[in-house]
XYZ file of C-alpha atoms in Angstrom:
590
model
C 108.477 148.388 101.357
C 111.498 147.247 99.423
C 114.231 149.627 98.302
C 115.212 150.521 94.740
C 117.899 148.967 92.568
C 121.503 149.149 93.692
C 120.903 149.970 97.344
C 121.761 146.515 98.718
C 125.322 145.926 97.501
C 126.653 149.310 96.406
C 126.934 150.688 99.949
C 129.419 147.836 100.590
C 131.590 149.315 97.821
C 131.349 152.641 99.622
C 132.479 150.914 102.823
C 135.565 149.492 101.089
C 136.361 152.806 99.413
C 136.139 154.627 102.730
C 138.415 152.119 104.356
C 141.049 152.755 101.676
C 140.857 156.464 102.506
C 139.977 157.481 98.989
C 137.446 160.328 99.215
C 137.340 160.546 95.454
C 136.445 156.885 95.195
C 133.680 157.310 97.770
C 132.200 160.235 95.853
C 132.324 158.235 92.611
C 130.534 155.323 94.187
C 127.807 157.629 95.608
C 127.311 159.238 92.202
C 126.854 155.799 90.678
C 123.832 155.179 92.882
C 120.571 155.984 91.051
C 118.746 157.094 94.210
C 119.365 160.365 96.120
C 122.121 159.536 98.631
C 124.039 161.324 101.400
C 127.123 160.450 103.418
C 126.844 161.687 107.011
C 128.995 161.425 110.085
C 128.040 160.348 113.593
C 126.636 163.822 114.419
C 124.479 163.917 111.248
C 126.737 166.341 109.394
C 126.515 165.894 105.619
C 129.881 164.949 104.191
C 128.917 164.134 100.613
C 125.786 164.394 98.448
C 125.498 162.541 95.147
C 124.232 163.948 91.862
C 120.842 162.238 92.245
C 120.288 164.032 95.574
C 121.076 167.420 94.048
C 118.723 166.688 91.124
C 115.925 165.652 93.495
C 116.307 168.823 95.572
C 116.070 170.869 92.377
C 112.956 169.037 91.126
C 111.115 169.069 94.452
C 112.109 172.708 95.118
C 111.416 172.336 98.832
C 113.455 174.379 101.327
C 113.015 171.716 103.984
C 115.309 169.315 102.140
C 117.930 171.851 101.077
C 120.918 170.539 102.961
C 124.389 170.841 101.517
C 127.879 169.847 102.533
C 128.396 170.428 106.297
C 124.610 170.705 106.686
C 122.731 169.007 109.530
C 120.920 165.897 108.214
C 119.229 165.256 111.552
C 117.861 168.813 111.621
C 116.494 168.315 108.089
C 114.734 165.151 109.206
C 113.150 167.036 112.107
C 112.005 169.810 109.737
C 110.188 167.301 107.571
C 108.291 165.848 110.508
C 108.552 166.712 114.137
C 106.738 163.549 115.217
C 108.008 160.664 117.304
C 108.698 158.724 114.103
C 111.395 161.213 113.092
C 112.970 161.199 116.551
C 113.053 157.415 116.446
C 114.725 157.503 113.026
C 117.451 159.887 114.283
C 118.079 157.649 117.307
C 118.338 154.597 115.066
C 120.809 156.337 112.735
C 122.956 157.272 115.746
C 122.833 153.666 116.929
C 123.898 152.545 113.453
C 126.808 154.980 113.547
C 127.925 153.491 116.870
C 127.759 149.990 115.370
C 124.802 148.909 117.524
C 122.866 147.635 114.481
C 123.663 146.455 110.951
C 121.357 148.777 108.962
C 118.366 151.083 109.209
C 115.313 151.077 106.944
C 112.287 153.354 107.071
C 109.432 154.529 104.884
C 108.198 158.115 104.970
C 105.919 160.522 103.094
C 106.940 163.977 101.948
C 104.090 166.439 101.722
C 104.665 169.372 99.388
C 102.785 171.543 96.935
C 103.118 169.012 94.098
C 101.403 166.344 96.131
C 102.531 163.602 98.472
C 105.599 161.579 97.547
C 106.761 158.431 99.318
C 110.365 157.393 99.932
C 112.142 154.322 101.227
C 115.194 155.149 103.350
C 118.048 152.675 103.732
C 121.195 153.424 105.750
C 124.477 151.475 106.145
C 127.569 152.138 108.279
C 130.700 152.881 106.246
C 133.678 152.717 108.615
C 134.854 152.629 112.193
C 134.569 156.414 112.367
C 130.782 156.012 112.280
C 130.120 157.468 108.857
C 126.763 156.407 107.380
C 125.456 156.251 103.804
C 121.743 157.179 103.651
C 119.875 156.331 100.428
C 116.383 157.760 99.653
C 114.518 155.792 96.961
C 111.387 157.377 95.493
C 108.666 154.693 95.700
C 105.714 156.983 94.947
C 104.553 155.031 91.893
C 104.650 151.775 93.818
C 102.780 153.191 96.817
C 100.128 154.745 94.622
C 99.666 151.459 92.763
C 99.395 149.581 96.050
C 96.901 152.083 97.430
C 94.859 151.947 94.248
C 94.869 148.165 94.401
C 93.857 148.258 98.053
C 91.043 150.713 97.238
C 89.796 148.482 94.434
C 89.853 145.483 96.771
C 87.640 147.353 99.234
C 85.204 149.039 96.840
C 82.629 148.041 94.281
C 84.010 148.927 90.849
C 80.581 149.786 89.420
C 79.285 152.205 92.070
C 82.594 153.014 93.850
C 80.843 152.291 97.151
C 82.449 150.136 99.866
C 82.013 146.463 99.007
C 80.887 143.616 101.249
C 84.293 142.983 102.863
C 84.982 146.661 103.551
C 81.455 147.209 104.882
C 81.992 144.499 107.462
C 85.317 146.096 108.423
C 83.644 149.480 108.877
C 80.719 148.046 110.856
C 83.026 146.038 113.127
C 85.212 149.101 113.690
C 82.171 151.143 114.691
C 80.817 148.405 116.962
C 84.180 148.206 118.749
C 84.608 151.962 119.113
C 84.806 152.922 122.828
C 81.825 154.832 124.187
C 79.965 154.535 120.916
C 76.266 155.179 120.618
C 73.718 152.857 119.018
C 74.612 151.507 115.578
C 71.928 150.702 112.992
C 72.212 148.877 109.702
C 69.747 149.243 106.838
C 69.619 146.322 104.401
C 68.020 147.478 101.157
C 66.909 145.301 98.238
C 65.654 147.006 95.076
C 62.227 145.705 94.041
C 61.896 145.283 90.277
C 65.584 145.564 89.380
C 65.727 142.152 87.698
C 62.884 143.088 85.355
C 64.785 146.202 84.261
C 68.008 144.236 83.801
C 66.258 141.531 81.768
C 64.188 143.878 79.592
C 66.588 146.794 78.989
C 69.929 144.983 79.210
C 72.900 144.951 81.558
C 74.176 148.393 80.511
C 70.884 149.927 81.606
C 71.038 147.839 84.781
C 74.529 149.140 85.548
C 73.389 152.717 84.952
C 70.452 152.121 87.275
C 72.700 150.781 90.050
C 74.952 153.838 89.784
C 71.934 156.130 90.030
C 70.618 154.232 93.048
C 74.020 154.503 94.738
C 74.022 158.250 94.151
C 70.536 158.701 95.560
C 71.248 156.658 98.676
C 74.476 158.553 99.313
C 72.615 161.822 98.859
C 69.784 161.068 101.290
C 71.848 159.711 104.188
C 73.631 161.715 106.881
C 77.232 162.861 106.632
C 78.490 160.277 109.108
C 76.697 157.355 107.493
C 78.262 154.938 105.019
C 76.450 153.472 102.014
C 77.831 150.252 100.556
C 76.860 147.669 97.968
C 76.811 144.005 98.891
C 76.298 142.853 95.316
C 73.491 142.590 92.784
C 70.717 144.986 93.810
C 71.469 144.814 97.543
C 72.775 147.845 99.429
C 73.654 148.413 103.087
C 73.688 151.673 105.028
C 75.822 151.907 108.183
C 74.157 154.474 110.461
C 76.506 155.626 113.222
C 75.077 156.935 116.511
C 71.608 156.104 115.247
C 68.878 154.382 117.267
C 65.926 152.446 115.848
C 63.695 155.498 115.531
C 66.365 157.416 113.644
C 67.011 154.405 111.425
C 63.320 154.220 110.505
C 63.405 157.887 109.465
C 66.490 157.219 107.315
C 64.905 154.112 105.810
C 61.771 156.038 104.822
C 64.002 158.697 103.274
C 65.909 156.035 101.290
C 62.687 154.416 100.136
C 61.291 157.761 99.025
C 64.456 158.435 97.005
C 64.054 155.100 95.187
C 60.356 155.786 94.560
C 61.205 158.674 92.236
C 61.386 157.678 88.520
C 64.780 156.796 87.019
C 65.751 158.016 83.559
C 67.486 155.209 81.665
C 68.411 156.530 78.259
C 65.111 158.356 77.868
C 62.987 155.576 79.341
C 61.440 156.347 82.723
C 61.468 153.444 85.172
C 59.837 153.233 88.595
C 61.096 150.912 91.322
C 60.593 150.212 94.986
C 62.802 149.172 97.880
C 62.305 146.615 100.646
C 64.353 147.640 103.684
C 65.220 145.764 106.851
C 66.619 147.451 109.974
C 68.746 145.991 112.765
C 70.172 148.029 115.641
C 72.964 147.358 118.125
C 72.523 149.400 121.262
C 75.390 151.300 122.918
C 78.522 149.753 124.415
C 76.670 148.622 127.525
C 74.874 146.014 125.359
C 76.448 142.576 124.686
C 79.123 142.470 121.987
C 77.663 142.263 118.477
C 79.557 141.373 115.289
C 78.982 142.943 111.892
C 77.923 139.588 110.454
C 75.203 139.329 113.116
C 73.915 142.836 112.499
C 73.848 142.486 108.700
C 72.213 139.058 108.955
C 69.479 140.430 111.214
C 68.844 143.356 108.868
C 68.723 140.889 105.965
C 66.054 138.832 107.784
C 64.029 141.993 108.367
C 64.365 142.867 104.667
C 62.913 139.494 103.669
C 60.068 140.103 106.106
C 59.433 143.403 104.300
C 59.331 141.569 100.969
C 56.983 138.928 102.366
C 54.669 141.686 103.591
C 54.210 142.987 100.042
C 57.499 144.681 99.023
C 58.425 148.378 99.105
C 58.165 148.363 102.885
C 60.353 148.869 105.956
C 60.569 146.250 108.690
C 62.434 146.105 112.007
C 64.327 143.021 113.076
C 62.796 140.995 115.914
C 64.024 137.903 117.731
C 61.112 135.976 116.222
C 62.589 136.478 112.745
C 65.886 134.917 113.834
C 64.126 131.994 115.494
C 62.109 131.378 112.326
C 65.272 131.508 110.212
C 66.987 129.022 112.504
C 64.003 126.691 112.247
C 64.124 126.920 108.457
C 67.871 126.232 108.407
C 67.404 123.218 110.663
C 64.542 121.973 108.526
C 66.636 122.343 105.358
C 69.516 120.399 106.929
C 67.094 117.662 107.988
C 65.676 117.530 104.458
C 69.131 117.169 102.975
C 69.759 114.261 105.349
C 66.350 112.797 104.451
C 67.364 112.533 100.786
C 70.528 110.671 101.783
C 68.978 108.482 104.500
C 65.931 107.191 102.569
C 63.394 109.050 104.678
C 61.426 109.941 101.541
C 58.545 107.704 100.504
C 56.237 107.582 97.497
C 52.470 107.414 97.492
C 50.649 106.597 94.285
C 47.379 108.103 93.047
C 45.471 105.985 90.501
C 44.716 107.383 87.050
C 41.424 106.350 85.451
C 41.065 105.777 81.707
C 37.627 107.283 81.095
C 36.474 105.344 77.994
C 37.076 101.958 79.693
C 36.712 103.136 83.304
C 39.829 101.076 84.078
C 42.776 102.177 86.137
C 45.720 102.070 83.743
C 48.312 104.067 85.631
C 49.375 105.954 88.750
C 51.099 109.201 89.596
C 54.049 108.972 91.999
C 53.813 111.636 94.716
C 56.646 112.166 97.177
C 56.196 112.327 100.948
C 58.679 112.773 103.796
C 58.582 110.362 106.710
C 60.016 112.824 109.231
C 61.498 111.139 112.349
C 59.683 113.495 114.737
C 56.850 115.093 112.769
C 55.576 112.029 110.976
C 54.474 111.872 107.334
C 54.780 115.299 105.696
C 52.993 116.211 102.443
C 55.043 117.820 99.644
C 53.623 121.289 100.297
C 55.448 121.319 103.647
C 58.944 120.586 102.347
C 59.228 121.096 98.570
C 59.368 124.935 98.869
C 62.353 124.454 101.211
C 63.868 121.985 98.747
C 63.549 124.566 95.970
C 65.314 127.216 98.071
C 68.254 124.914 98.843
C 68.803 123.297 95.413
C 67.390 119.947 96.500
C 64.670 119.577 93.867
C 66.890 117.773 91.376
C 68.328 115.264 93.911
C 64.776 114.553 95.086
C 63.558 114.116 91.499
C 66.380 111.658 90.783
C 65.408 109.666 93.879
C 61.744 109.703 92.830
C 62.638 108.515 89.319
C 64.677 105.650 90.710
C 62.091 104.555 93.297
C 59.061 104.922 90.990
C 60.633 102.919 88.168
C 61.786 100.233 90.621
C 58.267 99.924 92.076
C 56.620 99.886 88.649
C 58.956 97.109 87.541
C 58.130 95.152 90.730
C 54.387 95.488 89.998
C 54.966 94.275 86.451
C 56.785 91.186 87.695
C 53.742 90.521 89.913
C 51.437 90.755 86.889
C 50.276 94.337 87.500
C 51.097 96.451 84.428
C 50.745 100.165 85.163
C 52.084 103.352 83.605
C 53.675 105.581 86.260
C 53.918 109.357 86.046
C 56.757 111.250 87.757
C 56.885 115.023 88.304
C 60.030 116.906 87.296
C 60.716 120.458 88.501
C 61.998 123.381 86.453
C 65.429 123.264 88.129
C 65.984 119.660 86.977
C 64.700 120.542 83.564
C 67.267 123.335 83.231
C 70.273 121.208 84.238
C 70.351 119.415 80.879
C 70.653 116.010 82.614
C 66.939 115.105 82.498
C 67.157 112.654 79.588
C 70.212 110.886 81.027
C 68.642 110.705 84.499
C 65.445 109.161 83.091
C 67.363 106.583 81.071
C 69.589 105.728 84.062
C 66.520 105.103 86.243
C 64.843 102.922 83.593
C 68.005 100.925 83.049
C 68.611 100.347 86.766
C 65.004 99.189 87.295
C 64.760 97.139 84.102
C 61.527 98.960 83.206
C 60.363 99.439 79.591
C 60.241 103.168 78.735
C 56.588 102.849 77.657
C 55.626 102.438 81.318
C 56.959 105.864 82.360
C 55.468 109.337 81.933
C 57.557 112.418 82.764
C 55.507 115.430 83.865
C 56.612 119.045 83.768
C 54.513 122.043 84.738
C 53.254 124.458 82.134
C 55.184 127.367 83.657
C 58.543 125.535 83.719
C 58.127 124.593 80.059
C 57.181 128.135 79.061
C 60.441 129.492 80.550
C 62.501 127.841 77.798
C 60.332 126.325 75.060
C 63.236 125.508 72.738
C 65.129 123.518 75.374
C 61.876 121.799 76.377
C 61.167 120.740 72.805
C 64.647 119.237 72.398
C 64.506 117.166 75.583
C 60.864 116.148 75.062
C 61.595 114.896 71.572
C 64.538 112.820 72.795
C 62.466 111.261 75.583
C 59.582 110.404 73.279
C 61.902 108.870 70.700
C 63.115 106.520 73.434
C 59.527 105.506 74.265
C 58.970 107.647 77.390
C 55.766 109.686 77.292
C 55.844 113.370 78.181
C 53.037 115.252 79.921
C 52.467 118.956 80.523
C 51.037 119.443 84.024
C 48.787 122.218 85.354
C 47.617 123.361 81.900
C 45.475 126.444 82.401
C 47.296 127.694 85.495
C 50.056 129.552 83.627
C 50.206 132.175 80.920
C 51.638 130.288 77.954
C 49.592 130.030 74.773
C 47.779 126.798 73.919
C 49.307 126.928 70.456
C 52.774 126.969 71.976
C 51.960 124.005 74.223
C 50.494 121.720 71.564
C 53.418 122.475 69.251
C 55.739 120.762 71.750
C 56.514 117.055 71.265
C 54.230 115.954 74.123
C 51.550 113.293 74.277
C 49.436 114.395 77.249
C 47.981 117.626 78.621
C 46.897 117.580 82.277
C 44.106 120.111 82.789
C 44.656 122.055 86.008
C 42.385 121.375 88.956
C 41.369 125.060 89.039
C 39.388 124.406 85.837
C 38.150 120.944 86.795
C 37.079 121.700 90.379
C 34.820 124.540 89.295
C 32.802 126.414 91.930
C 29.022 125.968 92.041
C 27.225 127.946 89.371
C 30.225 128.109 87.007
C 29.918 124.725 85.348
C 29.395 126.228 81.920
C 32.520 128.424 82.088
C 34.658 125.509 83.321
C 33.211 123.254 80.624
C 34.082 125.782 77.929
C 37.695 126.027 79.128
C 38.115 122.249 79.402
C 36.508 121.695 75.994
C 38.968 124.170 74.434
C 41.970 122.296 75.820
C 40.565 118.883 74.822
C 39.671 119.980 71.299
C 43.007 121.674 70.672
C 44.905 118.672 71.992
C 42.841 116.198 69.985
C 43.453 118.170 66.785
C 47.185 117.770 67.407
C 47.040 114.135 68.489
C 47.533 114.958 72.169
C 45.441 113.282 74.855
C 44.056 115.072 77.913
C 43.737 114.289 81.615
C 41.468 116.045 84.098
C 43.199 116.295 87.477
C 41.670 117.253 90.794
C 38.373 115.429 90.172
C 36.605 115.544 93.536
C 32.937 114.875 92.712
C 30.879 112.596 90.499
C 29.674 115.671 88.605
C 33.241 116.691 87.767
C 34.048 113.152 86.630
C 30.974 113.067 84.424
C 31.873 116.459 82.937
C 35.429 115.307 82.130
C 34.080 112.214 80.368
C 31.388 114.196 78.544
C 33.938 116.691 77.197
C 36.216 113.957 75.863
C 39.056 113.788 78.390
C 41.029 110.559 77.986
C 42.035 110.251 81.641
C 41.025 111.559 85.058
C 42.440 111.498 88.560
C 41.456 112.990 91.886
C 40.094 112.242 95.344
C 36.735 111.133 93.920
C 38.529 108.258 92.197
C 41.166 107.551 94.851
C 43.476 109.320 97.248
C 47.242 108.813 97.022
C 48.211 105.580 98.789
C 51.348 103.607 99.726
C 52.666 101.202 97.094
C 51.599 98.188 99.172
C 47.945 99.320 98.999
C 47.723 99.761 95.232
C 47.158 96.112 94.319
C 44.417 95.725 96.947
C 42.696 98.913 95.771
C 42.744 97.743 92.158
C 41.331 94.358 93.154
C 38.552 95.982 95.168
C 37.688 98.290 92.281
C 37.589 95.346 89.889
C 35.241 93.476 92.231
C 32.997 96.532 92.523
C 32.934 96.918 88.754
C 32.020 93.259 88.305
C 29.227 93.536 90.868
C 27.822 96.619 89.157
C 27.950 94.848 85.781
C 26.202 91.772 87.216
C 23.341 93.807 88.613
C 23.124 95.945 85.508
C 23.353 99.103 87.573
């Protein structure tokens, strides 16, 4: 801690004045110093005290620091604190007086009835006789500011709980404590917080977090520590607490969250998913805080997966599963870069002509060890690791390149490509589509961009803007999985789109429910037709479903009954075989 103004060079003036033998000059120099200052001899006897020292003694009104001329400075120091630090300071001042060192600096706290004050002591030798000037600079404001800054750095400003960094410090300190007992960590995620934040606003969300912090602090034991990691995630450090005790505490925390919260007169009910991880006593292998919190986090996600508002204990199986997922995600990221992805194409049938006029590009992963993986096995992982947009860009590039190659071979098809909600929200969709078309040399009329009903419904205004721009350029836009979400039909047909793909859940109706499925499909077809939008029945798996789609006026159909997805090299042969079959049927009149 640095000293106050004037204490670096002014003592040198004192040294010169003392050398000249002018006591008056020495006293004048001391009085010029703004900080309380004393001149002492080699035995600690006070020779001079400046005006600032006398004023400080008067203000502090503490008998322990009342030392006048001929008083014992060393005895005063021992009165303030009888600890080893004071003894060391006295020894250092004596060494300075002997000329064994150039200066002495120390920081100390003075406890008195007005509160703690902090001082920075700086001492310099004056002359060969061993006289020493000791300056005491009040640094209380600086220390308090530093401590406040340090507190803010270690605590969450909203809830005043320890933050992530400080929690890890506290957990590590407890794990390293000699002869400690078991240490448990509860990882708590508030179920339903986002809905409250989105519907009632961030002020209500902040109020809710403060209330949650208060409840958790109130239901834990005195030796436990509650902290906030961020968002709606909290951690409880349970000292000397085994797994059974941690489960009791977790149930108590969950019960406290179950009670309604009053947010400005509106009562809100929430839940909490809690994971528990425990480090046994010091005889167990060394565990780090990051390991313990990570394990509790994995258990929390297991609680969420089990249905939310539950408590789960960490097991080694959870860590092994997490490691497998992390490895799989890393492999998928490499797959995007190393061209391990492949496209299969499912034919689309134009029902009025019964001709195949297009295909849908469907991504697969040619895994080096596991073989060809369908999208259901890797796209959820891609979504969790922000890989959906890179994959979609690759699919756009490969599908347009293949479609252009078919066209050069005399096979003119319209290719549909699926785009996820994450790509849609980036704002780069239009540019990415145009870049792919330009690189492949494909006319925009031979590309259809598909987005799911639910991703469109999340931001209808942004969807309308991007759809309109794509359609103006000649690219068709399709809404996929119509009937699987909760958006209104009126909202969908008002978008600048040219095709509605009726979800397979309506097309592949169960036995005995043909009439209900027909009514739903007819509603979509009729509404689309009234707005100039065509319809496609997807998931057609039987001749009956195909006949129903045609009967109800669907423009297109696709599904396993027509053809399964196939590699690009098989498409031309399939089309030729279908053409031959159609010609044979026409020749026989059957």
